[in-house]
Coordinates of C-alpha atoms in Angstrom, one line a residue:
M26 CA -16.7 4.2 -2.4
H27 CA -19.4 6.8 -2.0
L28 CA -20.9 7.1 1.5
T29 CA -24.7 7.6 1.7
L30 CA -25.9 10.2 4.1
S31 CA -27.3 7.7 6.5
R32 CA -24.0 5.7 6.5
A33 CA -22.0 8.8 7.1
L34 CA -24.1 9.8 10.0
L35 CA -23.8 6.3 11.5
S36 CA -20.1 6.4 11.0
S37 CA -19.9 9.7 12.8
L38 CA -22.0 8.4 15.7
A39 CA -20.1 5.2 16.0
F40 CA -16.6 6.5 15.8
G41 CA -16.8 10.1 16.8
Q42 CA -15.7 11.3 13.4
C43 CA -16.3 10.8 9.7
Y44 CA -13.6 8.9 7.9
A45 CA -12.4 9.7 4.4
A46 CA -14.3 7.5 2.0
V47 CA -12.3 5.2 -0.2
T48 CA -12.0 6.8 -3.6
W49 CA -11.4 3.5 -5.4
R50 CA -14.3 1.2 -6.4
T51 CA -14.5 -1.4 -3.7
I52 CA -15.3 -5.1 -4.1
G53 CA -16.3 -7.2 -1.1
C54 CA -15.6 -4.4 1.3
D55 CA -19.0 -3.8 2.8
G56 CA -18.9 -5.2 6.3
W57 CA -15.3 -6.3 5.9
T58 CA -13.1 -5.5 8.9
H59 CA -9.6 -6.3 10.1
D60 CA -8.6 -5.9 13.8
G61 CA -11.9 -4.1 14.4
K62 CA -11.4 -1.4 11.7
N63 CA -13.4 -1.1 8.5
I64 CA -12.0 -0.1 5.1
D65 CA -12.8 3.6 5.4
Q66 CA -10.9 3.8 8.7
I67 CA -8.0 2.0 7.2
W68 CA -8.0 4.1 4.0
D69 CA -8.2 7.2 6.1
N70 CA -5.2 6.1 8.2
A71 CA -3.2 5.4 5.0
Q72 CA -3.7 9.1 4.1
A73 CA -2.7 10.1 7.6
L74 CA 0.5 8.0 7.3
V75 CA 1.4 9.7 4.0
T76 CA 0.7 13.2 5.3
N77 CA 2.6 12.5 8.5
A78 CA 5.6 11.1 6.6
Q79 CA 5.7 14.3 4.5
A80 CA 5.7 16.4 7.7
R81 CA 8.5 14.3 9.2
I82 CA 10.6 14.8 6.1
D83 CA 10.0 18.6 6.3
A84 CA 11.1 18.4 10.0
I85 CA 14.5 16.9 9.3
P86 CA 16.9 19.6 10.5
D87 CA 19.8 21.2 8.7
G88 CA 22.4 23.5 10.1
N89 CA 19.9 26.4 10.4
S90 CA 17.2 24.4 12.2
V91 CA 16.1 23.8 15.7
F92 CA 17.4 20.3 16.8
D93 CA 14.7 18.9 18.9
E94 CA 14.6 15.2 19.6
P95 CA 11.6 14.3 17.2
A96 CA 13.4 16.2 14.4
R97 CA 16.5 14.1 15.1
R98 CA 14.5 11.0 15.0
A99 CA 13.1 12.0 11.6
G100 CA 16.6 12.4 10.3
G101 CA 17.6 9.1 11.7
N102 CA 14.6 7.3 10.2
A103 CA 15.4 8.9 6.8
K104 CA 19.0 7.6 7.2
F105 CA 17.7 4.1 7.8
M106 CA 15.3 4.0 4.9
F107 CA 16.8 6.3 2.2
G108 CA 20.5 6.2 3.0
I109 CA 21.1 9.9 3.6
N110 CA 24.0 11.4 5.5
F111 CA 22.5 12.7 8.8
N112 CA 24.3 14.0 11.8
R113 CA 22.5 14.5 15.1
F114 CA 24.4 17.9 15.6
T115 CA 24.8 19.2 12.0
G116 CA 21.7 17.8 10.4
I117 CA 21.1 16.9 6.8
D118 CA 23.5 17.9 4.1
Q119 CA 22.7 19.2 0.6
A120 CA 22.9 15.7 -1.0
G121 CA 20.5 14.4 1.6
K122 CA 18.0 17.2 0.9
V123 CA 18.0 16.2 -2.8
V124 CA 17.3 12.6 -1.8
M125 CA 14.5 13.5 0.6
A126 CA 13.0 15.8 -2.0
S127 CA 12.7 12.8 -4.2
A128 CA 11.2 10.7 -1.4
R129 CA 8.7 13.5 -0.6
G130 CA 7.7 13.6 -4.3
M131 CA 7.0 9.9 -4.1
Y132 CA 4.7 10.5 -1.1
D133 CA 3.0 13.2 -3.1
A134 CA 2.3 10.7 -5.9
I135 CA 1.1 8.1 -3.3
Q136 CA -1.4 10.7 -2.1
S137 CA -2.6 11.2 -5.7
G138 CA -3.0 7.4 -6.0
L139 CA -5.1 7.3 -2.8
A140 CA -7.2 10.2 -4.2
R141 CA -7.5 8.5 -7.6
T142 CA -6.1 11.6 -9.3
L143 CA -2.7 10.1 -10.3
V144 CA -2.0 10.9 -13.9
G145 CA 0.0 8.7 -16.2
T146 CA 3.2 10.2 -17.6
E147 CA 4.5 7.6 -20.0
P148 CA 2.6 5.4 -22.5
N149 CA 3.2 1.7 -22.3
T150 CA 4.5 -0.4 -25.2
A151 CA 1.0 -0.6 -26.6
G152 CA 0.7 3.2 -26.6
A153 CA -1.8 3.3 -23.8
V154 CA -1.5 5.8 -21.0
F155 CA -2.2 4.8 -17.4
D156 CA -5.9 5.5 -16.6
M157 CA -7.4 5.9 -13.1
S158 CA -10.9 6.7 -14.2
N159 CA -11.5 3.3 -12.7
A160 CA -9.5 1.6 -9.9
F161 CA -10.5 -1.4 -7.9
L162 CA -9.9 -2.3 -4.3
F163 CA -10.7 -5.9 -3.3
C164 CA -11.1 -6.7 0.4
G165 CA -9.9 -10.3 0.4
A166 CA -11.7 -12.8 -1.8
N167 CA -15.1 -11.4 -0.7
G168 CA -17.3 -10.9 -3.7
L169 CA -15.1 -13.1 -6.0
T170 CA -16.6 -16.3 -7.6
H171 CA -14.8 -19.1 -9.4
G172 CA -16.3 -20.1 -12.7
T173 CA -17.3 -18.6 -16.1
W174 CA -20.3 -17.0 -17.8
D175 CA -21.9 -16.7 -21.2
N176 CA -19.7 -14.9 -23.7
N177 CA -16.7 -14.9 -21.4
P178 CA -13.9 -13.7 -23.8
L179 CA -11.3 -15.4 -21.6
M180 CA -13.0 -18.7 -22.4
Q181 CA -12.1 -20.5 -19.2
D182 CA -12.9 -20.6 -15.5
V183 CA -11.5 -17.6 -13.6
W184 CA -12.0 -15.8 -10.3
Y185 CA -14.2 -12.8 -10.9
A186 CA -16.6 -10.3 -9.4
K187 CA -20.0 -9.7 -11.0
I188 CA -21.8 -6.3 -10.7
Q189 CA -25.3 -5.9 -12.1
T190 CA -26.6 -2.4 -12.9
G191 CA -29.9 -2.6 -14.7
A192 CA -29.3 -4.5 -18.0
I193 CA -25.6 -3.9 -17.9
T194 CA -23.4 -6.7 -16.4
E195 CA -19.9 -5.9 -15.4
Y196 CA -17.3 -8.6 -14.8
L197 CA -14.0 -7.9 -13.0
V198 CA -11.2 -10.3 -13.3
P199 CA -7.8 -9.8 -11.4
S200 CA -5.0 -10.7 -13.7
F201 CA -3.3 -13.1 -11.3
S202 CA -6.5 -15.2 -11.0
S203 CA -7.4 -15.1 -14.7
H204 CA -6.5 -18.7 -15.5
A205 CA -8.3 -22.0 -14.7
S206 CA -5.8 -23.3 -12.2
A207 CA -5.6 -20.1 -10.1
L208 CA -6.1 -20.7 -6.4
E209 CA -8.6 -18.6 -4.5
P210 CA -7.0 -15.2 -3.9
C211 CA -5.5 -14.6 -0.4
T212 CA -5.2 -18.4 0.2
E213 CA -1.8 -19.0 -1.5
K214 CA 0.9 -20.4 0.8
D215 CA 4.7 -20.8 0.6
E216 CA 6.6 -24.1 1.2
N217 CA 6.4 -23.4 4.9
G218 CA 2.7 -22.9 4.9
N219 CA 2.9 -19.1 5.4
P220 CA 0.8 -16.6 3.4
V221 CA 2.5 -15.5 0.2
Y222 CA 1.4 -11.9 0.4
E223 CA -0.4 -9.3 2.6
A224 CA -1.6 -7.5 -0.6
K225 CA -1.1 -7.4 -4.3
T226 CA -1.2 -4.8 -7.1
F227 CA -2.3 -6.0 -10.5
T228 CA -4.2 -5.3 -13.6
T229 CA -8.0 -5.8 -13.4
T230 CA -9.8 -6.7 -16.6
Q231 CA -13.2 -5.1 -16.8
I232 CA -15.6 -6.8 -19.1
I233 CA -18.9 -5.0 -19.7
D234 CA -21.9 -6.8 -21.3
N235 CA -24.6 -4.3 -22.1
G236 CA -27.2 -7.0 -22.6
V237 CA -27.8 -6.2 -26.3
E238 CA -27.9 -9.4 -28.3
G239 CA -25.1 -9.6 -30.9
Q240 CA -22.9 -7.0 -29.4
A241 CA -19.6 -8.2 -28.1
P242 CA -18.5 -7.4 -24.5
V243 CA -16.3 -4.3 -24.0
T244 CA -13.0 -5.1 -22.3
T245 CA -10.8 -2.6 -20.6
Q246 CA -7.9 -2.9 -18.2
F247 CA -7.5 -0.9 -15.0
I248 CA -5.4 -1.0 -11.8
G249 CA -6.4 -3.2 -8.9
I250 CA -5.3 -3.9 -5.3
I251 CA -6.3 -6.8 -3.1
L252 CA -5.9 -6.7 0.6
C253 CA -5.1 -10.0 2.5
P254 CA -4.0 -9.0 5.9
T255 CA -2.7 -11.8 8.1
E256 CA -3.1 -12.4 11.8
G257 CA -0.8 -10.0 13.8
T258 CA -0.9 -7.3 11.2
K259 CA -2.4 -4.1 12.7
A260 CA -5.2 -2.4 10.9
V261 CA -4.1 1.2 11.6
L262 CA -1.4 3.1 13.5
E263 CA -2.6 6.0 15.7
P264 CA -0.6 9.2 15.8
D265 CA 2.1 9.4 18.5
F266 CA 1.5 5.7 19.4
A267 CA 3.9 4.3 22.1
A268 CA 6.2 1.7 20.5
T269 CA 6.9 -1.1 23.1
D270 CA 7.2 -4.2 21.0
P271 CA 9.2 -6.4 21.4
T272 CA 10.5 -4.3 24.3
P273 CA 10.1 -0.6 25.3
E274 CA 13.9 -0.3 25.2
K275 CA 14.3 -1.7 21.7
P276 CA 11.1 -1.4 19.7
S277 CA 11.2 -2.8 16.1
P278 CA 9.3 -1.4 13.1
D279 CA 8.6 -5.0 12.0
R280 CA 6.2 -5.3 15.0
Y281 CA 4.1 -2.4 13.7
I282 CA 3.2 -3.6 10.1
S283 CA -0.3 -2.2 9.4
V284 CA -2.9 -2.6 6.7
S285 CA -2.8 1.2 6.2
G286 CA 0.9 1.0 5.7
T287 CA 0.5 -1.9 3.3
L288 CA -1.7 0.4 1.2
V289 CA 1.2 2.9 1.2
H290 CA 3.4 0.1 -0.1
E291 CA 1.0 -0.9 -2.8
M292 CA 0.6 2.7 -3.9
V293 CA 4.3 2.8 -4.8
H294 CA 3.6 -0.1 -7.2
V295 CA 0.7 2.0 -8.6
V296 CA 3.0 5.0 -9.0
G297 CA 5.4 2.9 -10.9
Q298 CA 2.7 1.7 -13.3
S299 CA 1.6 5.3 -13.9
R300 CA 5.2 6.0 -15.0
N301 CA 5.4 2.8 -17.1
K302 CA 8.1 1.6 -14.7
N303 CA 8.4 -1.5 -12.5
Y304 CA 8.8 -0.4 -9.0
D305 CA 9.1 -4.0 -7.7
D306 CA 10.0 -5.4 -4.4
G307 CA 13.6 -6.1 -5.3
D308 CA 15.6 -9.1 -6.4
P309 CA 16.0 -10.8 -4.0
L310 CA 12.8 -9.6 -2.3
R311 CA 13.2 -6.8 0.2
Y312 CA 10.6 -6.7 2.9
G313 CA 11.1 -5.5 6.5
F314 CA 13.3 -3.1 8.3
N315 CA 16.6 -5.0 8.2
L316 CA 16.6 -5.7 4.4
C317 CA 15.3 -2.2 3.5
T318 CA 18.0 -0.5 5.7
D319 CA 20.7 -2.7 4.0
L320 CA 19.3 -1.7 0.6
A321 CA 19.4 2.0 1.5
N322 CA 23.1 1.7 2.5
T323 CA 24.1 -0.2 -0.6
D324 CA 21.8 0.9 -3.4
Q325 CA 20.2 4.3 -2.6
N326 CA 18.6 4.7 -6.0
K327 CA 16.7 1.4 -5.6
A328 CA 15.7 2.3 -2.0
L329 CA 14.0 5.4 -3.5
I330 CA 11.6 3.3 -5.5
L331 CA 11.2 0.3 -3.2
P332 CA 7.7 0.1 -1.8
D333 CA 8.6 -1.3 1.6
N334 CA 11.0 1.6 2.4
Y335 CA 8.1 4.0 2.0
R336 CA 5.8 1.9 4.2
I337 CA 8.3 1.5 7.0
F338 CA 9.3 5.2 7.0
A339 CA 5.6 6.2 7.2
E340 CA 4.9 3.7 9.9
M341 CA 7.9 4.8 12.0
S342 CA 7.0 8.4 11.5
M343 CA 3.6 7.8 13.3
S344 CA 5.6 7.5 16.5
P345 CA 8.0 10.4 16.1
A346 CA 9.5 10.2 19.6
T347 CA 10.5 6.6 19.2
K348 CA 14.1 5.5 18.7
W349 CA 13.7 2.4 16.5
F350 CA 16.0 -0.6 16.4
P351 CA 16.6 -3.4 13.9
T352 CA 14.8 -6.7 14.3
E353 CA 17.1 -9.1 16.2
V354 CA 17.8 -12.2 14.2
K355 CA 18.1 -15.4 16.2
K356 CA 21.4 -17.1 15.5
T357 CA 21.4 -20.7 14.6
T358 CA 24.0 -23.2 15.7

């Protein structure tokens, strides 16, 4: 999204600073907010989470480092999320350095995804290479309509966005809503009535009709993300925030899930697509601190490509002085 000069000035006056503009094309994001934050503020915070996570990785001490408490916390967080051997007094070992170099490289790739400069490295089975010349960010179902249009090559009702530029009409169809029975995006619920997802990464089909009679629409596929934050999800995490939930003595990372962190999570999926690999959420699904820590201890290689491990490490790193604790699970009788 490109800020106009007047909008940038208003942003500066309203918030005391100019926020990094979203580099992806946005759909339904004008005026959209969550927890009082707009999409530029959330995107800006996602970049801050990644940069800070990289800095905390660099701060993990080895035998030649200064062992201050925030550095020890960084090492402990890395042990939680990526399964490294870390000792509070001797620091990280050589094997751990290799692991964290891999994790840092993933954060580098996430930064490139946020900047829309991520380059595909492997062609898919059709011979096509990942392309970020277009990438679409949907803010909920805003801007999406259910139905069809003349010359729709999908030949059925779908959820789509329509963009008109002169005589050229552009239709954008998220892959997960490209069939007639698809529910409105962000409204899907599980058997307990809970939202199915906070966000989703998918293929967006771009269909361009140039308005010339007799010419078929041009169809191209690009990456897309939809944000569907639920009540209780924080919009952003401020640097050095004080973690006090559920108690100051035992704060849990699961109480600090953020939309900006969710973007970090989704960007790991994007990185996987750029490499023609499926960096999925695990089987069974791995969300949250307890399951991601368990994975890091049992399957380190999987933890290094699991999106939620990167989200959680980045969110924990925004409060570098905090000693984090697992989420307490209530025992049933």
